[in-house]
Amino acid sequence: MEKDYIFCTKCGHKNPRHNKFCVKCGARLVSGAGPAQVTLNTVNQNSANSQINQNPANNKIFNRNNSWMWIILGFLLIIFVSAGYKAYQKQQRENIRSCVYDEFSKSYFKVKIDQEDKFVNLVPYGDQARVTLRIVANLDADGESADEIDDSVKAVSKKIEKKEGDGWTVGLQNPDNSKRYFWIYKDGKCKYRMQDHAVSYGDYGYEDD
């Protein structure tokens, strides 16, 4: 006995056999379609969407199963940024030393750089450098030697400003007192100059012969 109904192969709705189109979705009805065929066609047609909807874990990127991945990515990002910053600091130190040694000899001065406070300390190195600076400070503060050193410190300050931006201070350290400086410049501008604070021998009552 022929069944008096027919299933829609698109939506699975049960329709009277004499219908040519599904009363629910409007699709053309296929003669002989049974529930098994309808179910199979419907599942195949909607498998992608139904699988995603039936498994919420597949829709969520930030779920518990993926948390380890984001932790690893976070660590990798921190390592990458840290390595980049260290490389930047290393290059900055090299740039500053290059500015210093354009004006001063490596044999006479060491360079100590405080990148956090933006301070470049020129430290006299070796007896010859120390003796020379003592002579300049005590006997020739108003002479050409002092002015030449002054010009060199100023030049270093300007070069650092040009390469690394403003805010950097350059100081040439007193060879006998690590907390005092003979010259200090910031962004090419004088902050302290030994010549302006030196006391000549005439002020002590001595006169040249």
Tab-separated table of C-alpha atoms in Angstrom:
chain	number	residue	atom	x	y	z
A	1	MET	CA	0.000	0.000	0.000
A	2	GLU	CA	1.367	3.327	-1.073
A	3	LYS	CA	1.925	5.723	1.747
A	4	ASP	CA	-0.269	8.801	1.733
A	5	TYR	CA	2.560	11.089	2.789
A	6	ILE	CA	6.011	12.090	1.628
A	7	PHE	CA	9.000	13.575	3.439
A	8	CYS	CA	10.761	16.737	2.268
A	9	THR	CA	14.394	15.945	1.376
A	10	LYS	CA	15.483	19.437	2.402
A	11	CYS	CA	13.881	20.094	5.766
A	12	GLY	CA	12.412	16.651	6.615
A	13	HIS	CA	8.850	17.888	7.002
A	14	LYS	CA	6.044	15.339	6.474
A	15	ASN	CA	3.770	16.373	3.569
A	16	PRO	CA	0.633	14.865	1.942
A	17	ARG	CA	1.634	12.713	-1.055
A	18	HIS	CA	-0.306	14.747	-3.590
A	19	ASN	CA	1.787	17.879	-2.732
A	20	LYS	CA	4.498	18.806	-5.217
A	21	PHE	CA	6.192	21.315	-2.876
A	22	CYS	CA	6.928	21.224	0.848
A	23	VAL	CA	4.431	23.212	2.884
A	24	LYS	CA	7.193	24.185	5.341
A	25	CYS	CA	10.187	25.204	3.225
A	26	GLY	CA	8.788	25.294	-0.327
A	27	ALA	CA	11.305	22.800	-1.730
A	28	ARG	CA	10.225	20.428	-4.530
A	29	LEU	CA	9.202	17.064	-3.100
A	30	VAL	CA	10.974	13.933	-4.337
A	31	SER	CA	8.835	10.834	-4.798
A	32	GLY	CA	9.943	7.844	-2.733
A	33	ALA	CA	11.950	9.829	-0.186
A	34	GLY	CA	11.816	8.176	3.209
A	35	PRO	CA	12.797	9.320	6.697
A	36	ALA	CA	16.281	7.738	6.471
A	37	GLN	CA	17.130	9.550	3.240
A	38	VAL	CA	15.729	12.815	4.551
A	39	THR	CA	17.754	12.560	7.755
A	40	LEU	CA	20.958	11.764	5.865
A	41	ASN	CA	20.507	14.651	3.420
A	42	THR	CA	19.678	17.087	6.173
A	43	VAL	CA	22.703	16.124	8.248
A	44	ASN	CA	25.061	16.302	5.261
A	45	GLN	CA	23.730	19.703	4.261
A	46	ASN	CA	24.080	21.257	7.696
A	47	SER	CA	27.002	19.231	9.087
A	48	ALA	CA	29.471	22.125	9.279
A	49	ASN	CA	27.140	24.487	11.149
A	50	SER	CA	25.615	21.808	13.362
A	51	GLN	CA	29.052	20.484	14.358
A	52	ILE	CA	30.233	23.943	15.421
A	53	ASN	CA	26.995	24.693	17.264
A	54	GLN	CA	26.875	21.329	19.011
A	55	ASN	CA	30.499	21.664	20.184
A	56	PRO	CA	30.926	25.136	21.791
A	57	ALA	CA	34.588	24.381	22.518
A	58	ASN	CA	35.276	24.599	18.780
A	59	ASN	CA	33.821	28.119	18.696
A	60	LYS	CA	35.814	29.472	21.620
A	61	ILE	CA	39.404	30.444	20.994
A	62	PHE	CA	39.969	31.424	24.609
A	63	ASN	CA	38.821	28.197	26.245
A	64	ARG	CA	40.514	26.173	28.937
A	65	ASN	CA	42.031	23.740	26.462
A	66	ASN	CA	43.827	26.606	24.705
A	67	SER	CA	44.971	28.502	27.811
A	68	TRP	CA	48.412	26.843	27.758
A	69	MET	CA	48.919	28.103	24.213
A	70	TRP	CA	48.259	31.720	25.236
A	71	ILE	CA	50.596	31.366	28.217
A	72	ILE	CA	53.389	30.157	25.939
A	73	LEU	CA	52.709	32.955	23.449
A	74	GLY	CA	52.813	35.452	26.324
A	75	PHE	CA	56.203	34.180	27.478
A	76	LEU	CA	57.551	34.256	23.921
A	77	LEU	CA	56.348	37.831	23.525
A	78	ILE	CA	58.045	38.879	26.773
A	79	ILE	CA	61.301	37.199	25.683
A	80	PHE	CA	61.109	38.850	22.265
A	81	VAL	CA	60.472	42.329	23.694
A	82	SER	CA	63.184	41.884	26.337
A	83	ALA	CA	65.731	40.759	23.741
A	84	GLY	CA	64.829	43.690	21.516
A	85	TYR	CA	65.200	46.171	24.364
A	86	LYS	CA	68.584	44.728	25.361
A	87	ALA	CA	69.779	44.984	21.772
A	88	TYR	CA	68.605	48.591	21.671
A	89	GLN	CA	70.457	49.414	24.907
A	90	LYS	CA	73.631	47.739	23.653
A	91	GLN	CA	73.526	49.732	20.426
A	92	GLN	CA	72.907	52.925	22.396
A	93	ARG	CA	75.985	52.311	24.543
A	94	GLU	CA	78.061	51.709	21.437
A	95	ASN	CA	76.790	54.954	19.905
A	96	ILE	CA	77.677	56.941	23.030
A	97	ARG	CA	81.164	55.450	23.304
A	98	SER	CA	81.710	56.296	19.650
A	99	CYS	CA	80.813	59.930	20.385
A	100	VAL	CA	83.218	60.028	23.327
A	101	TYR	CA	86.160	58.427	21.569
A	102	ASP	CA	85.807	60.798	18.644
A	103	GLU	CA	87.102	63.439	21.078
A	104	PHE	CA	89.029	61.566	23.779
A	105	SER	CA	91.585	58.762	23.737
A	106	LYS	CA	90.656	55.325	25.040
A	107	SER	CA	94.053	55.259	26.698
A	108	TYR	CA	93.146	58.180	28.949
A	109	PHE	CA	89.425	57.818	29.690
A	110	LYS	CA	86.905	55.137	30.550
A	111	VAL	CA	83.237	55.684	29.778
A	112	LYS	CA	80.561	54.784	32.331
A	113	ILE	CA	77.004	55.060	31.056
A	114	ASP	CA	73.866	55.235	33.204
A	115	GLN	CA	71.080	54.703	30.681
A	116	GLU	CA	68.316	55.070	33.248
A	117	ASP	CA	69.488	58.510	34.415
A	118	LYS	CA	70.980	59.409	31.020
A	119	PHE	CA	74.382	60.238	32.453
A	120	VAL	CA	77.725	59.704	30.710
A	121	ASN	CA	80.718	59.739	33.068
A	122	LEU	CA	84.174	60.315	31.589
A	123	VAL	CA	86.567	58.754	34.101
A	124	PRO	CA	90.318	59.626	33.861
A	125	TYR	CA	92.215	56.394	33.341
A	126	GLY	CA	95.901	55.963	34.058
A	127	ASP	CA	98.448	58.177	35.771
A	128	GLN	CA	99.139	60.306	32.729
A	129	ALA	CA	95.522	61.393	32.372
A	130	ARG	CA	95.201	62.123	36.087
A	131	VAL	CA	98.444	64.116	36.238
A	132	THR	CA	97.481	66.118	33.151
A	133	LEU	CA	94.111	67.053	34.617
A	134	ARG	CA	95.666	68.018	37.954
A	135	ILE	CA	98.106	70.332	36.173
A	136	VAL	CA	95.311	71.896	34.136
A	137	ALA	CA	93.172	72.400	37.245
A	138	ASN	CA	95.957	73.851	39.411
A	139	LEU	CA	98.135	75.755	36.968
A	140	ASP	CA	96.314	76.306	33.692
A	141	ALA	CA	92.600	76.664	34.485
A	142	ASP	CA	92.411	79.769	32.334
A	143	GLY	CA	94.726	78.464	29.606
A	144	GLU	CA	94.348	76.778	26.252
A	145	SER	CA	94.612	73.244	27.615
A	146	ALA	CA	91.549	73.730	29.814
A	147	ASP	CA	89.641	75.321	26.945
A	148	GLU	CA	90.501	72.439	24.611
A	149	ILE	CA	89.176	69.870	27.103
A	150	ASP	CA	86.116	72.048	27.647
A	151	ASP	CA	85.459	72.137	23.887
A	152	SER	CA	85.832	68.359	23.653
A	153	VAL	CA	83.302	67.692	26.447
A	154	LYS	CA	80.884	70.092	24.775
A	155	ALA	CA	81.375	68.352	21.417
A	156	VAL	CA	80.686	64.949	22.993
A	157	SER	CA	77.468	66.301	24.533
A	158	LYS	CA	76.257	67.670	21.196
A	159	LYS	CA	77.059	64.458	19.335
A	160	ILE	CA	75.170	62.348	21.885
A	161	GLU	CA	72.181	64.682	21.633
A	162	LYS	CA	72.214	64.326	17.847
A	163	LYS	CA	72.401	60.518	17.960
A	164	GLU	CA	70.310	59.664	21.028
A	165	GLY	CA	68.089	62.683	21.585
A	166	ASP	CA	68.028	65.232	24.369
A	167	GLY	CA	68.210	64.751	28.132
A	168	TRP	CA	71.746	63.295	28.258
A	169	THR	CA	74.343	64.745	30.644
A	170	VAL	CA	78.096	64.377	30.136
A	171	GLY	CA	80.547	64.894	32.985
A	172	LEU	CA	84.345	64.720	33.076
A	173	GLN	CA	85.205	63.397	36.525
A	174	ASN	CA	87.687	64.960	38.922
A	175	PRO	CA	90.622	62.499	39.109
A	176	ASP	CA	90.888	62.973	42.888
A	177	ASN	CA	87.188	62.973	43.797
A	178	SER	CA	84.751	60.632	42.040
A	179	LYS	CA	81.804	62.729	43.245
A	180	ARG	CA	83.024	65.939	41.651
A	181	TYR	CA	83.439	66.983	38.039
A	182	PHE	CA	85.632	69.423	36.162
A	183	TRP	CA	83.124	69.874	33.310
A	184	ILE	CA	79.439	69.062	32.981
A	185	TYR	CA	77.341	69.550	29.838
A	186	LYS	CA	73.738	68.672	29.056
A	187	ASP	CA	72.432	68.735	25.476
A	188	GLY	CA	75.448	70.794	24.463
A	189	LYS	CA	74.842	73.416	27.170
A	190	CYS	CA	77.260	74.086	30.008
A	191	LYS	CA	76.142	73.147	33.530
A	192	TYR	CA	79.525	73.362	35.221
A	193	ARG	CA	82.873	74.608	33.928
A	194	MET	CA	86.076	74.396	35.923
A	195	GLN	CA	87.366	77.662	34.441
A	196	ASP	CA	84.457	79.573	35.952
A	197	HIS	CA	85.224	78.342	39.469
A	198	ALA	CA	89.025	78.180	39.510
A	199	VAL	CA	90.948	80.567	41.742
A	200	SER	CA	94.064	82.093	40.177
A	201	TYR	CA	97.369	82.400	42.042
A	202	GLY	CA	96.970	86.189	42.069
A	203	ASP	CA	94.004	85.848	44.385
A	204	TYR	CA	96.287	84.256	46.949
A	205	GLY	CA	98.694	87.192	46.921
A	206	TYR	CA	101.224	85.804	44.438
A	207	GLU	CA	102.295	87.815	41.452
A	208	ASP	CA	104.138	86.706	38.379
A	209	ASP	CA	107.815	87.775	38.197
